[in-house]
Amino acid sequence: MGETARSSYRPNIDETTWSAIEAFVTTAVTDATPRVAYSATELMGAVSRLAAWCHTNGIALDQNHVFAAATIERHVKDGLDNYSDASRGNRRSQLRRVGEALLGNAPLAPARFTAAEPLRPYSPADIAQFSIWVKAQTTPELQADARTIISLGLGAGLAASEIGALRAADVISDKAGVRVRVAGSRPREVQVRREREEALRSRATELPDDAYLVRPARTSDAKNFVSNLVTRSDRPERGPQTQRMRATWLVHHLSAATPVAVLMEAAGIQSLDALARYVQFIPPVRPASAREASRGD
């Protein structure tokens, strides 16, 4: 495979862990490539995303677990939810062929999900630390980018690709607050949480309508742009993960009893399964309050 087959995918994971993931991916792709119809270059991106997703979701980097049919299906459904159906189908085929090549006819071991299968939401203390990351950026423009990423992640639950694609004209402000217009594979409008409105309103009004909200001088919407920006920023260990910000946003709305249909539409999801995984993070309700809520109006 050589040095030419390397994935450009680089999530917000610490250097030591990412080196271990890269080693696992390189071995898997090197072993599988001679026995599949895909090139090593094609497989690197697919396998890198799968391995990083497994690490995030507590699945051991063992070929029997990473390439188990159940793991691949879960990854395609949840880890690639911002991909088009065609792209997800292609990734599924690639990963299945790798799994078949590596595991042969041996029984596919079930995926071992830990109790913390969904990403744990950020605590208030975690969120307070983000101000350190913002202040660590060396220019006012970089600080504005950092605030915008946090506002869109915690305030609207957007995925990294959605944050990177937003332009100033996509921020809409009126008497009912601020909402953002999201395009891509999950087109929708999302009402921004009250405490994040002003930062987005200010950012949008200071930029031309066609400028990107993050790094306005860009001329294209590069893949993995936001994740790479956080990873390469100053004090990246204090920076946010967009997936955990989305988890935090979801749990906030679940805890606040936002109507399920409203939340699903805002989140761009079509299955209750995606919400059910986060119920474990909802704070307990006092017995008296639970009884009152159960009585109804």
PDB file of C-alpha atoms in Angstrom, residues 80-272:
ATOM      1  CA  LEU A  80     -22.935   8.629   8.514  1.00  0.00           C
ATOM      2  CA  ASP A  81     -26.332  10.224   9.098  1.00  0.00           C
ATOM      3  CA  ASN A  82     -25.294  13.352   7.208  1.00  0.00           C
ATOM      4  CA  TYR A  83     -24.431  11.341   4.066  1.00  0.00           C
ATOM      5  CA  SER A  84     -26.834  10.806   1.183  1.00  0.00           C
ATOM      6  CA  ASP A  85     -28.491   7.399   0.877  1.00  0.00           C
ATOM      7  CA  ALA A  86     -26.316   6.586  -2.138  1.00  0.00           C
ATOM      8  CA  SER A  87     -23.102   7.486  -0.307  1.00  0.00           C
ATOM      9  CA  ARG A  88     -24.096   5.471   2.737  1.00  0.00           C
ATOM     10  CA  GLY A  89     -24.875   2.499   0.533  1.00  0.00           C
ATOM     11  CA  ASN A  90     -21.463   2.736  -1.085  1.00  0.00           C
ATOM     12  CA  ARG A  91     -19.712   2.932   2.293  1.00  0.00           C
ATOM     13  CA  ARG A  92     -21.719  -0.054   3.551  1.00  0.00           C
ATOM     14  CA  SER A  93     -20.600  -2.110   0.535  1.00  0.00           C
ATOM     15  CA  GLN A  94     -16.953  -1.131   1.003  1.00  0.00           C
ATOM     16  CA  LEU A  95     -16.948  -1.993   4.708  1.00  0.00           C
ATOM     17  CA  ARG A  96     -18.806  -5.261   4.206  1.00  0.00           C
ATOM     18  CA  ARG A  97     -16.280  -6.386   1.603  1.00  0.00           C
ATOM     19  CA  VAL A  98     -13.419  -5.523   3.959  1.00  0.00           C
ATOM     20  CA  GLY A  99     -15.132  -7.462   6.737  1.00  0.00           C
ATOM     21  CA  GLU A 100     -15.600 -10.491   4.516  1.00  0.00           C
ATOM     22  CA  ALA A 101     -11.973 -10.357   3.400  1.00  0.00           C
ATOM     23  CA  LEU A 102     -10.611 -10.076   6.932  1.00  0.00           C
ATOM     24  CA  LEU A 103     -12.994 -12.361   8.810  1.00  0.00           C
ATOM     25  CA  GLY A 104     -13.519 -14.990   6.132  1.00  0.00           C
ATOM     26  CA  ASN A 105     -16.166 -17.547   7.007  1.00  0.00           C
ATOM     27  CA  ALA A 106     -15.705 -17.216  10.755  1.00  0.00           C
ATOM     28  CA  PRO A 107     -18.816 -16.237  12.734  1.00  0.00           C
ATOM     29  CA  LEU A 108     -19.164 -12.504  13.021  1.00  0.00           C
ATOM     30  CA  ALA A 109     -18.798 -11.504  16.652  1.00  0.00           C
ATOM     31  CA  PRO A 110     -21.493  -9.139  17.968  1.00  0.00           C
ATOM     32  CA  ALA A 111     -20.461  -5.564  18.558  1.00  0.00           C
ATOM     33  CA  ARG A 112     -19.720  -4.880  22.213  1.00  0.00           C
ATOM     34  CA  PHE A 113     -21.214  -1.506  22.959  1.00  0.00           C
ATOM     35  CA  THR A 114     -20.384  -0.035  26.337  1.00  0.00           C
ATOM     36  CA  ALA A 115     -22.937   1.535  28.656  1.00  0.00           C
ATOM     37  CA  ALA A 116     -21.857   4.938  27.293  1.00  0.00           C
ATOM     38  CA  GLU A 117     -22.723   3.991  23.724  1.00  0.00           C
ATOM     39  CA  PRO A 118     -24.084   7.419  22.747  1.00  0.00           C
ATOM     40  CA  LEU A 119     -21.712  10.304  23.242  1.00  0.00           C
ATOM     41  CA  ARG A 120     -21.982  11.776  26.715  1.00  0.00           C
ATOM     42  CA  PRO A 121     -23.293  15.362  26.722  1.00  0.00           C
ATOM     43  CA  TYR A 122     -21.056  18.141  27.973  1.00  0.00           C
ATOM     44  CA  SER A 123     -21.613  19.199  31.568  1.00  0.00           C
ATOM     45  CA  PRO A 124     -21.996  22.881  32.511  1.00  0.00           C
ATOM     46  CA  ALA A 125     -18.403  22.769  33.771  1.00  0.00           C
ATOM     47  CA  ASP A 126     -17.221  21.379  30.425  1.00  0.00           C
ATOM     48  CA  ILE A 127     -19.048  24.116  28.561  1.00  0.00           C
ATOM     49  CA  ALA A 128     -17.513  26.787  30.788  1.00  0.00           C
ATOM     50  CA  GLN A 129     -14.080  25.547  29.707  1.00  0.00           C
ATOM     51  CA  PHE A 130     -14.831  26.420  26.081  1.00  0.00           C
ATOM     52  CA  SER A 131     -14.248  30.084  26.921  1.00  0.00           C
ATOM     53  CA  ILE A 132     -10.596  29.170  27.518  1.00  0.00           C
ATOM     54  CA  TRP A 133     -10.399  27.738  24.017  1.00  0.00           C
ATOM     55  CA  VAL A 134     -12.010  30.833  22.497  1.00  0.00           C
ATOM     56  CA  LYS A 135      -9.642  33.190  24.308  1.00  0.00           C
ATOM     57  CA  ALA A 136      -6.631  31.060  23.321  1.00  0.00           C
ATOM     58  CA  GLN A 137      -7.168  31.853  19.642  1.00  0.00           C
ATOM     59  CA  THR A 138      -4.624  34.428  18.546  1.00  0.00           C
ATOM     60  CA  THR A 139      -6.756  36.878  16.531  1.00  0.00           C
ATOM     61  CA  PRO A 140     -10.240  38.388  16.898  1.00  0.00           C
ATOM     62  CA  GLU A 141     -11.287  36.635  13.695  1.00  0.00           C
ATOM     63  CA  LEU A 142     -10.214  33.223  14.977  1.00  0.00           C
ATOM     64  CA  GLN A 143     -12.013  33.901  18.239  1.00  0.00           C
ATOM     65  CA  ALA A 144     -15.172  34.791  16.304  1.00  0.00           C
ATOM     66  CA  ASP A 145     -14.897  31.502  14.394  1.00  0.00           C
ATOM     67  CA  ALA A 146     -14.562  29.606  17.675  1.00  0.00           C
ATOM     68  CA  ARG A 147     -17.602  31.316  19.211  1.00  0.00           C
ATOM     69  CA  THR A 148     -19.618  30.582  16.069  1.00  0.00           C
ATOM     70  CA  ILE A 149     -18.776  26.871  16.122  1.00  0.00           C
ATOM     71  CA  ILE A 150     -19.815  26.629  19.762  1.00  0.00           C
ATOM     72  CA  SER A 151     -23.003  28.632  19.189  1.00  0.00           C
ATOM     73  CA  LEU A 152     -24.100  26.442  16.294  1.00  0.00           C
ATOM     74  CA  GLY A 153     -23.195  23.203  18.064  1.00  0.00           C
ATOM     75  CA  LEU A 154     -24.717  23.935  21.463  1.00  0.00           C
ATOM     76  CA  GLY A 155     -27.398  26.309  20.225  1.00  0.00           C
ATOM     77  CA  ALA A 156     -28.699  24.379  17.206  1.00  0.00           C
ATOM     78  CA  GLY A 157     -27.211  20.879  17.430  1.00  0.00           C
ATOM     79  CA  LEU A 158     -25.641  21.057  13.973  1.00  0.00           C
ATOM     80  CA  ALA A 159     -23.204  18.490  12.642  1.00  0.00           C
ATOM     81  CA  ALA A 160     -19.695  19.594  11.662  1.00  0.00           C
ATOM     82  CA  SER A 161     -20.473  19.503   7.943  1.00  0.00           C
ATOM     83  CA  GLU A 162     -23.590  21.626   8.495  1.00  0.00           C
ATOM     84  CA  ILE A 163     -21.658  24.213  10.502  1.00  0.00           C
ATOM     85  CA  GLY A 164     -19.010  24.448   7.805  1.00  0.00           C
ATOM     86  CA  ALA A 165     -21.566  25.020   5.062  1.00  0.00           C
ATOM     87  CA  LEU A 166     -23.580  27.811   6.720  1.00  0.00           C
ATOM     88  CA  ARG A 167     -23.399  31.332   5.316  1.00  0.00           C
ATOM     89  CA  ALA A 168     -24.438  34.621   6.857  1.00  0.00           C
ATOM     90  CA  ALA A 169     -27.716  34.677   4.910  1.00  0.00           C
ATOM     91  CA  ASP A 170     -28.667  31.369   6.554  1.00  0.00           C
ATOM     92  CA  VAL A 171     -29.045  33.096   9.935  1.00  0.00           C
ATOM     93  CA  ILE A 172     -32.556  34.506  10.169  1.00  0.00           C
ATOM     94  CA  SER A 173     -33.508  36.862  12.975  1.00  0.00           C
ATOM     95  CA  ASP A 174     -37.005  38.052  13.868  1.00  0.00           C
ATOM     96  CA  LYS A 175     -39.189  38.750  16.906  1.00  0.00           C
ATOM     97  CA  ALA A 176     -39.328  35.043  17.747  1.00  0.00           C
ATOM     98  CA  GLY A 177     -35.540  34.789  18.006  1.00  0.00           C
ATOM     99  CA  VAL A 178     -32.882  33.402  15.700  1.00  0.00           C
ATOM    100  CA  ARG A 179     -33.076  30.379  13.467  1.00  0.00           C
ATOM    101  CA  VAL A 180     -30.614  28.861  11.016  1.00  0.00           C
ATOM    102  CA  ARG A 181     -31.412  27.472   7.589  1.00  0.00           C
ATOM    103  CA  VAL A 182     -29.605  24.177   6.983  1.00  0.00           C
ATOM    104  CA  ALA A 183     -29.134  22.707   3.507  1.00  0.00           C
ATOM    105  CA  GLY A 184     -27.476  19.415   2.567  1.00  0.00           C
ATOM    106  CA  SER A 185     -28.893  15.928   3.104  1.00  0.00           C
ATOM    107  CA  ARG A 186     -31.109  17.061   6.028  1.00  0.00           C
ATOM    108  CA  PRO A 187     -32.577  20.399   4.909  1.00  0.00           C
ATOM    109  CA  ARG A 188     -34.463  22.177   7.673  1.00  0.00           C
ATOM    110  CA  GLU A 189     -34.676  25.304   9.813  1.00  0.00           C
ATOM    111  CA  VAL A 190     -33.513  25.117  13.417  1.00  0.00           C
ATOM    112  CA  GLN A 191     -34.499  27.511  16.171  1.00  0.00           C
ATOM    113  CA  VAL A 192     -31.395  28.539  18.114  1.00  0.00           C
ATOM    114  CA  ARG A 193     -31.408  28.323  21.888  1.00  0.00           C
ATOM    115  CA  ARG A 194     -31.879  31.701  23.512  1.00  0.00           C
ATOM    116  CA  GLU A 195     -28.423  31.969  25.138  1.00  0.00           C
ATOM    117  CA  ARG A 196     -26.674  31.432  21.774  1.00  0.00           C
ATOM    118  CA  GLU A 197     -28.760  33.825  19.710  1.00  0.00           C
ATOM    119  CA  GLU A 198     -26.806  37.034  20.143  1.00  0.00           C
ATOM    120  CA  ALA A 199     -23.450  35.586  19.112  1.00  0.00           C
ATOM    121  CA  LEU A 200     -24.923  34.279  15.855  1.00  0.00           C
ATOM    122  CA  ARG A 201     -26.955  37.406  15.183  1.00  0.00           C
ATOM    123  CA  SER A 202     -23.863  39.589  15.605  1.00  0.00           C
ATOM    124  CA  ARG A 203     -21.713  37.318  13.463  1.00  0.00           C
ATOM    125  CA  ALA A 204     -24.225  37.240  10.620  1.00  0.00           C
ATOM    126  CA  THR A 205     -24.813  40.999  10.554  1.00  0.00           C
ATOM    127  CA  GLU A 206     -21.110  41.810  10.306  1.00  0.00           C
ATOM    128  CA  LEU A 207     -20.594  39.606   7.225  1.00  0.00           C
ATOM    129  CA  PRO A 208     -21.790  39.756   3.607  1.00  0.00           C
ATOM    130  CA  ASP A 209     -24.764  37.465   2.987  1.00  0.00           C
ATOM    131  CA  ASP A 210     -22.742  35.015   0.877  1.00  0.00           C
ATOM    132  CA  ALA A 211     -19.828  34.750   3.323  1.00  0.00           C
ATOM    133  CA  TYR A 212     -19.329  31.583   5.352  1.00  0.00           C
ATOM    134  CA  LEU A 213     -19.995  32.011   9.063  1.00  0.00           C
ATOM    135  CA  VAL A 214     -16.745  30.217   9.899  1.00  0.00           C
ATOM    136  CA  ARG A 215     -13.639  31.422   8.066  1.00  0.00           C
ATOM    137  CA  PRO A 216     -15.579  33.855   5.861  1.00  0.00           C
ATOM    138  CA  ALA A 217     -12.721  34.255   3.373  1.00  0.00           C
ATOM    139  CA  ARG A 218     -13.071  30.646   2.221  1.00  0.00           C
ATOM    140  CA  THR A 219     -14.094  30.020  -1.363  1.00  0.00           C
ATOM    141  CA  SER A 220     -15.234  26.414  -0.905  1.00  0.00           C
ATOM    142  CA  ASP A 221     -16.889  24.131   1.636  1.00  0.00           C
ATOM    143  CA  ALA A 222     -14.018  21.719   2.286  1.00  0.00           C
ATOM    144  CA  LYS A 223     -14.803  18.298   3.702  1.00  0.00           C
ATOM    145  CA  ASN A 224     -14.031  17.888   7.428  1.00  0.00           C
ATOM    146  CA  PHE A 225     -13.290  21.619   7.567  1.00  0.00           C
ATOM    147  CA  VAL A 226     -14.663  22.304  11.054  1.00  0.00           C
ATOM    148  CA  SER A 227     -13.157  19.195  12.674  1.00  0.00           C
ATOM    149  CA  ASN A 228      -9.768  20.002  11.181  1.00  0.00           C
ATOM    150  CA  LEU A 229     -10.049  23.627  12.287  1.00  0.00           C
ATOM    151  CA  VAL A 230     -10.632  22.606  15.906  1.00  0.00           C
ATOM    152  CA  THR A 231      -7.853  20.018  15.829  1.00  0.00           C
ATOM    153  CA  ARG A 232      -5.321  22.509  14.472  1.00  0.00           C
ATOM    154  CA  SER A 233      -6.404  25.435  16.634  1.00  0.00           C
ATOM    155  CA  ASP A 234      -4.598  26.755  19.683  1.00  0.00           C
ATOM    156  CA  ARG A 235      -5.386  24.728  22.819  1.00  0.00           C
ATOM    157  CA  PRO A 236      -7.343  22.059  20.888  1.00  0.00           C
ATOM    158  CA  GLU A 237      -7.685  19.967  24.053  1.00  0.00           C
ATOM    159  CA  ARG A 238     -10.076  22.679  25.306  1.00  0.00           C
ATOM    160  CA  GLY A 239     -12.022  22.739  22.069  1.00  0.00           C
ATOM    161  CA  PRO A 240     -15.406  21.104  21.438  1.00  0.00           C
ATOM    162  CA  GLN A 241     -16.383  17.981  19.538  1.00  0.00           C
ATOM    163  CA  THR A 242     -19.364  18.752  17.342  1.00  0.00           C
ATOM    164  CA  GLN A 243     -20.930  15.339  17.994  1.00  0.00           C
ATOM    165  CA  ARG A 244     -20.840  15.888  21.759  1.00  0.00           C
ATOM    166  CA  MET A 245     -22.287  19.383  21.344  1.00  0.00           C
ATOM    167  CA  ARG A 246     -25.125  17.862  19.339  1.00  0.00           C
ATOM    168  CA  ALA A 247     -25.646  15.284  22.107  1.00  0.00           C
ATOM    169  CA  THR A 248     -25.752  18.109  24.655  1.00  0.00           C
ATOM    170  CA  TRP A 249     -28.329  19.971  22.588  1.00  0.00           C
ATOM    171  CA  LEU A 250     -30.503  16.875  22.222  1.00  0.00           C
ATOM    172  CA  VAL A 251     -30.418  16.088  25.943  1.00  0.00           C
ATOM    173  CA  HIS A 252     -31.296  19.682  26.803  1.00  0.00           C
ATOM    174  CA  HIS A 253     -34.440  19.483  24.687  1.00  0.00           C
ATOM    175  CA  LEU A 254     -35.368  16.048  25.990  1.00  0.00           C
ATOM    176  CA  SER A 255     -34.946  17.309  29.551  1.00  0.00           C
ATOM    177  CA  ALA A 256     -37.044  20.393  28.781  1.00  0.00           C
ATOM    178  CA  ALA A 257     -39.828  18.169  27.364  1.00  0.00           C
ATOM    179  CA  THR A 258     -39.638  19.735  23.908  1.00  0.00           C
ATOM    180  CA  PRO A 259     -42.344  17.998  21.825  1.00  0.00           C
ATOM    181  CA  VAL A 260     -40.807  14.951  20.164  1.00  0.00           C
ATOM    182  CA  ALA A 261     -42.063  15.833  16.691  1.00  0.00           C
ATOM    183  CA  VAL A 262     -40.588  19.334  17.006  1.00  0.00           C
ATOM    184  CA  LEU A 263     -37.230  17.986  18.174  1.00  0.00           C
ATOM    185  CA  MET A 264     -37.019  15.329  15.460  1.00  0.00           C
ATOM    186  CA  GLU A 265     -37.696  17.915  12.773  1.00  0.00           C
ATOM    187  CA  ALA A 266     -35.115  20.318  14.204  1.00  0.00           C
ATOM    188  CA  ALA A 267     -32.528  17.551  14.545  1.00  0.00           C
ATOM    189  CA  GLY A 268     -33.146  16.244  11.045  1.00  0.00           C
ATOM    190  CA  ILE A 269     -33.843  12.693  12.216  1.00  0.00           C
ATOM    191  CA  GLN A 270     -36.619  10.313  11.235  1.00  0.00           C
ATOM    192  CA  SER A 271     -36.372   7.604  13.878  1.00  0.00           C
ATOM    193  CA  LEU A 272     -37.098   7.694  17.590  1.00  0.00           C
TER     194      LEU A 272
END
